[in-house]
Tab-separated table of C-alpha atoms in Angstrom:
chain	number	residue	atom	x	y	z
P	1	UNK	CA	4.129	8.867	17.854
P	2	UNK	CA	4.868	10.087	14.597
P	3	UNK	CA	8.389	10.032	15.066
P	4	UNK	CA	7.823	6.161	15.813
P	5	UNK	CA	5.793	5.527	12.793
P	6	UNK	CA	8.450	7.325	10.432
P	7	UNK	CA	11.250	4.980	11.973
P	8	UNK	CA	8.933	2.214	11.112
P	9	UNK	CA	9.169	3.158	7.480
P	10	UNK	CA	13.370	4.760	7.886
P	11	UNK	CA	14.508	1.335	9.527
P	12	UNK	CA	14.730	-1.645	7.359
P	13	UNK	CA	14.061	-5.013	8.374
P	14	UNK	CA	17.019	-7.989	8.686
P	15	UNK	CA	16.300	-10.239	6.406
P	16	UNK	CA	18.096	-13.854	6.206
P	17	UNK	CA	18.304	-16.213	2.621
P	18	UNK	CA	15.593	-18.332	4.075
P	19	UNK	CA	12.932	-15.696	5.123
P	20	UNK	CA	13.449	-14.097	1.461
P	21	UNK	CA	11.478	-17.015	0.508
P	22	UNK	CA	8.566	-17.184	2.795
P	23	UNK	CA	7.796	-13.254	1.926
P	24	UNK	CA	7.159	-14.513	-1.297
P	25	UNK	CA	4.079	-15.704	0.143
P	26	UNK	CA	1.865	-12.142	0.985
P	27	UNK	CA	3.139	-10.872	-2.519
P	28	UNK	CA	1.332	-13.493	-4.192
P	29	UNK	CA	-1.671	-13.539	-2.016
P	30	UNK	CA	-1.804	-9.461	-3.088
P	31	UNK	CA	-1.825	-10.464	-6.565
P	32	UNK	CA	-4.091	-13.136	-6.264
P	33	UNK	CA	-6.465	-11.402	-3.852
P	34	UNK	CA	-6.617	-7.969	-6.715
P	35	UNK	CA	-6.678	-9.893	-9.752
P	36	UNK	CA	-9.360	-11.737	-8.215
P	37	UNK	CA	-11.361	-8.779	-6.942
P	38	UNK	CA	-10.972	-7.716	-10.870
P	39	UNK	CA	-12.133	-10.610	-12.425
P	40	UNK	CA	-14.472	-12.310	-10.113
P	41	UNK	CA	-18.339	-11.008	-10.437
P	42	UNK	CA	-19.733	-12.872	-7.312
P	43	UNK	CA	-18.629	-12.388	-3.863
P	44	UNK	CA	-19.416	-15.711	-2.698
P	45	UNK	CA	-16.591	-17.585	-5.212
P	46	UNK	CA	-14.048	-14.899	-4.207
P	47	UNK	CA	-12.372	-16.803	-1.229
P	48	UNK	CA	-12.014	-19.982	-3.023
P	49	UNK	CA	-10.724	-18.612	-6.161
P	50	UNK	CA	-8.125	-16.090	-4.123
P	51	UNK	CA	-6.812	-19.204	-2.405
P	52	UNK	CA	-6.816	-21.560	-5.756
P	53	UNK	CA	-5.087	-18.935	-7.867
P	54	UNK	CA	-2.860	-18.463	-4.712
P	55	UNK	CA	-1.958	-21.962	-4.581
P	56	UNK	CA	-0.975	-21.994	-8.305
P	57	UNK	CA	1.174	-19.314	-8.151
P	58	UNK	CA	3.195	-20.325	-5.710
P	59	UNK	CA	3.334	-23.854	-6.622
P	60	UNK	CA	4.377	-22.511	-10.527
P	61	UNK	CA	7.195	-20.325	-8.923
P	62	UNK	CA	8.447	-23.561	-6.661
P	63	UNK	CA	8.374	-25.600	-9.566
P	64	UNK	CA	10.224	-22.841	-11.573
P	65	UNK	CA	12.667	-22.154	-9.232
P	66	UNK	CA	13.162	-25.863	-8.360
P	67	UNK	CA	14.333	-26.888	-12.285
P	68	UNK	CA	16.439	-23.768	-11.932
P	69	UNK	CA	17.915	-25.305	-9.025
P	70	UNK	CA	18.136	-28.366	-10.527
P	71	UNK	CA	19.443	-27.211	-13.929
P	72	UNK	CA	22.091	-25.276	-12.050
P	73	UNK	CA	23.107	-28.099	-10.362
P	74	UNK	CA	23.867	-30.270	-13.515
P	75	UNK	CA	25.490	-27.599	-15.039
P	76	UNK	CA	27.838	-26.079	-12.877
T	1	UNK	CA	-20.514	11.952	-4.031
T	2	UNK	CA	-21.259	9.499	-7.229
T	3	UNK	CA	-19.683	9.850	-9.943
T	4	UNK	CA	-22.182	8.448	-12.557
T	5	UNK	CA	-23.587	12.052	-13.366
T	6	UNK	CA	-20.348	13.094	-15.110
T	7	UNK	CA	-20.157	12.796	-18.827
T	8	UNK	CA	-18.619	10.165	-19.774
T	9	UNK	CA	-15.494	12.179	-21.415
T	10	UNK	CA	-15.153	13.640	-17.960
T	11	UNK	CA	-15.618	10.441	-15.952
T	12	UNK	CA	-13.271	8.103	-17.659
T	13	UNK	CA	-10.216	10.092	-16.850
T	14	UNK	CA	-11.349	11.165	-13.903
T	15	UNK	CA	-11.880	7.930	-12.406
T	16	UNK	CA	-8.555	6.743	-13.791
T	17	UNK	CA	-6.765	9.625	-11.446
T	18	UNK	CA	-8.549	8.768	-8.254
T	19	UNK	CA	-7.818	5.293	-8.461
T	20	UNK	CA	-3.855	6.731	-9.321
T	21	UNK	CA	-3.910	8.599	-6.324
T	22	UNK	CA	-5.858	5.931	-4.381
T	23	UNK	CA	-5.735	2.549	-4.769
T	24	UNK	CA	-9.504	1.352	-5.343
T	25	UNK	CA	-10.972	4.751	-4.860
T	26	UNK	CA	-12.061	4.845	-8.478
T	27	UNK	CA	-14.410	1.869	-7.974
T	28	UNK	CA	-15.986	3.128	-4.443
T	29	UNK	CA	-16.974	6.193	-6.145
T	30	UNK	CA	-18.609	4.267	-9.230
T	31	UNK	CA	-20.437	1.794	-6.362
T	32	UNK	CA	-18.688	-0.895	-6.634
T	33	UNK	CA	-17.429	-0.507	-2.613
T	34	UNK	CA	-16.410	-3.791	-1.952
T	35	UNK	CA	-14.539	-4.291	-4.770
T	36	UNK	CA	-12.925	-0.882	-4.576
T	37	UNK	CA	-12.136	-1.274	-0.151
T	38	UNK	CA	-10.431	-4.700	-1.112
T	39	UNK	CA	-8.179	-3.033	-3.857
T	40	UNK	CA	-7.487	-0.209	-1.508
T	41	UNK	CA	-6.300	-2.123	1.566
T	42	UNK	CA	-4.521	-4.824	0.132
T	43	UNK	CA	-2.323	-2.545	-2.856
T	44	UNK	CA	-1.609	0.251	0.428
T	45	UNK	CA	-0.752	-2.667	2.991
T	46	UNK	CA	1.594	-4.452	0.027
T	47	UNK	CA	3.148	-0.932	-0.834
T	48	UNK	CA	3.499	-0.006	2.730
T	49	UNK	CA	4.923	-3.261	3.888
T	50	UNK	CA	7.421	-3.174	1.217
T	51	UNK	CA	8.494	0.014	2.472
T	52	UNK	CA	8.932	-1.103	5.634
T	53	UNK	CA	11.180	-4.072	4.963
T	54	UNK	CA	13.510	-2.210	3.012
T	55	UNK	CA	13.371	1.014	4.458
T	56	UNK	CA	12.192	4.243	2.499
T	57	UNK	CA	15.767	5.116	1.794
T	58	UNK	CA	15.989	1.208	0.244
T	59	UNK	CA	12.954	1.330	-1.605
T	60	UNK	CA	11.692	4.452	-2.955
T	61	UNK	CA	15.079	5.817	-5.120
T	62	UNK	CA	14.708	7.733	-8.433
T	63	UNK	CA	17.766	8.261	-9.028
T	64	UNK	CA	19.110	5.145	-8.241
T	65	UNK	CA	16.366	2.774	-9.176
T	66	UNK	CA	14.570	4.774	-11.980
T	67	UNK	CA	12.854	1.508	-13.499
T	68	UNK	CA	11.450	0.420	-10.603
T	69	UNK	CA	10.240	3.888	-9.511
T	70	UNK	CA	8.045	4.124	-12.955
T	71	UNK	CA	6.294	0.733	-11.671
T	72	UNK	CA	6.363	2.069	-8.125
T	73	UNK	CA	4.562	5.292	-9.960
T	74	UNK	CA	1.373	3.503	-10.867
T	75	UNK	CA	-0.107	3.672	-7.019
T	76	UNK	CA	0.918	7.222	-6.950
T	77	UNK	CA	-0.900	9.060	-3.984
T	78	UNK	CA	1.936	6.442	-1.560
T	79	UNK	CA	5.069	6.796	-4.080
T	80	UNK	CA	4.427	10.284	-3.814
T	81	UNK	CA	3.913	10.292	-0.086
T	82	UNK	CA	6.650	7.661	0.459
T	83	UNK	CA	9.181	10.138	-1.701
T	84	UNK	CA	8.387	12.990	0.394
T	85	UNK	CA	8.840	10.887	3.514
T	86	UNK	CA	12.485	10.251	1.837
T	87	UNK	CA	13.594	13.511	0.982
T	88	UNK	CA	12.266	14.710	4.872
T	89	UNK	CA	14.655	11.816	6.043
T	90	UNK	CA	17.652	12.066	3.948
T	91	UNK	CA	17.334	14.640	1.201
T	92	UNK	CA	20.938	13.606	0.008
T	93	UNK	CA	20.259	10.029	-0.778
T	94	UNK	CA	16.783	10.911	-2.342
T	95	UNK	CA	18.915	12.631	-5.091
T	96	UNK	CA	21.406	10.283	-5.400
T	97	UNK	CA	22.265	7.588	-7.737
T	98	UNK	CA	24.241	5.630	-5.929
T	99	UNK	CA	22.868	3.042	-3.601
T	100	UNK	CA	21.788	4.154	-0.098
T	101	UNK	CA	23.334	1.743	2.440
T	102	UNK	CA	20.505	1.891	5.293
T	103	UNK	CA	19.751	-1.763	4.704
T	104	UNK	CA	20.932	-5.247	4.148
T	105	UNK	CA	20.708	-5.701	-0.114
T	106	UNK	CA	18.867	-8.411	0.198
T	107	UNK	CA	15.847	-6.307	2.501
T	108	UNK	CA	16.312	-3.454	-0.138
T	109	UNK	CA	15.479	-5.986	-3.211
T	110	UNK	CA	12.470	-7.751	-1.380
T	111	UNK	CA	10.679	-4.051	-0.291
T	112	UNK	CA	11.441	-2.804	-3.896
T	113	UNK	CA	9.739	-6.077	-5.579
T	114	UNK	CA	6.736	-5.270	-2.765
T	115	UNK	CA	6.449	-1.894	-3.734
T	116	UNK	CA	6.968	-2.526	-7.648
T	117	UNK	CA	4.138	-5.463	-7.936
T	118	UNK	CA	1.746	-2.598	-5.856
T	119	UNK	CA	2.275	-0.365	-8.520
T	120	UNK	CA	1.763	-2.745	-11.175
T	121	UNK	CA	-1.407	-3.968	-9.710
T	122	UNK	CA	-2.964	-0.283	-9.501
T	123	UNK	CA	-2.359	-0.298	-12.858
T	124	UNK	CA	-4.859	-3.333	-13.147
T	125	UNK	CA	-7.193	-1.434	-11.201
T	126	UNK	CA	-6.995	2.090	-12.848
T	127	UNK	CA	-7.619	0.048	-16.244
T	128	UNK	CA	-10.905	-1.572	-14.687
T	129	UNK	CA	-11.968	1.308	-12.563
T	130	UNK	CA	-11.500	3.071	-16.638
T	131	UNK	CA	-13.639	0.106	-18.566
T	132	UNK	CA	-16.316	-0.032	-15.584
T	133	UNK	CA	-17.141	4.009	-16.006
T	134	UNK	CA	-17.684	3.881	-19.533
T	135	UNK	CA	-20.911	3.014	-20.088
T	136	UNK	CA	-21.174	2.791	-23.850
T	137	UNK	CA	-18.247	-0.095	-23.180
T	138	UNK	CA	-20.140	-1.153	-20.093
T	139	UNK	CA	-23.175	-2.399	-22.523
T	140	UNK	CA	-25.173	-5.761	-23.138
T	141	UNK	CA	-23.496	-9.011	-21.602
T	142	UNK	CA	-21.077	-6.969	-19.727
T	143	UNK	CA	-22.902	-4.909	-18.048
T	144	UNK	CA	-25.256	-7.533	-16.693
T	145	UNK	CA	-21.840	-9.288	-15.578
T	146	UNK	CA	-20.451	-6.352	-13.355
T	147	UNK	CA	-23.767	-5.278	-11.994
T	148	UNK	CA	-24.158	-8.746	-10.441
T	149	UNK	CA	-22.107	-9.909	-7.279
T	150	UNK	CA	-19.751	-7.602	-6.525
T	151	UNK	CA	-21.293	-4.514	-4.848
């Protein structure tokens, strides 16, 4: 049992281009979900808010990344 | 165990490392439980998960990736238990400071960002966990604020 849970932790995971992306995802829900838990006072706003900030993150980094894109593309 | 009846010259660094060594555990002992279980589980379960897509050899490197390991540093109770779970593994590479091969680059970079941002947000919490035990700081509007909602 334990020796299974170390290899969990020793073995690392095969990652393609594409699913590099989508783990962007949980990242920003942690920071959105403890920022949140910081700032917020009442309980009942904290769903909503986690899931708006959420949303703005990761629609600031796709819109960053995407002029990135794009600016690479008209340079090079 | 509360710790409210501490002075406050004890409590303030005191709180600040428990909520070092666990995530969140700062703000369950001041009352705030909610707040404190939801910092807790999600900083562990991003620092954990980061761990294991990039493998402990990948991730949690000293030598190699000192920068990284100073952010990884500020949710210290798992980058301490994470190093020792490294140097039980492969006490070689833990000393090293030359990349580890165990894992595709690409898994190493996404479990060290994981891990980094975990550390990075504990700092967010030690700071609160800090400004909610002082309670000269904690006066007037502000204290009305943070004794309402959050339990």
């Amino acid at each position: 049992m334990t020796a299974m849970l170390a290899s969990l932790f020793t073995t690392a995971m095969e990652l393609s281009g594409r699913q590099r992306f989508f783990l962007m995802l949980p990242l920003c829900l942690s920071i959105a979900i403890v920022y949140k838990a910081i700032r917020n006072d009442s309980m009942q706003r904290f769903p909503i808010g986690v899931l708006t900030l959420w949303v703005t993150i990761v629609m600031g980094l796709v819109a960053v990344g995407g002029g990135l894109w794009v600016l690479f593309r008209i340079m090079v | 165990m509360s710790l409210q009846a501490y002075p406050s010259i004890v409590q303030v660094p005191l709180v600040g490392f428990l909520s070092w060594l666990v995530p969140g555990l700062g703000h369950i002992l001041l009352g705030h439980r909610t707040r404190g279980l939801v910092c807790m589980v999600t900083i562990i379960a991003t620092f954990w998960c980061g761990v294991a897509i990039g493998s402990v050899q990948g991730t949690v490197a000293p030598h190699y990736r000192k920068l990284w390991f100073v952010a990884q540093l500020g949710t210290g109770g798992n980058t301490l238990a994470a190093y020792a779970l490294h140097l039980a593994v492969s006490p070689e590479s833990a000393k090293s400071s030359k990349p580890v091969l165990v894992s595709h680059w690409m898994s190493a970079e996404v479990g060290v960002h994981y891990t980094g941002v975990a550390g990075l947000l504990n700092l967010l919490v030690i700071l609160d966990a800090m400004a909610r035990s002082e309670p000269f700081k904690a006066g007037g509007r502000r204290r009305r604020q943070l004794s309402r909602g959050f339990p």
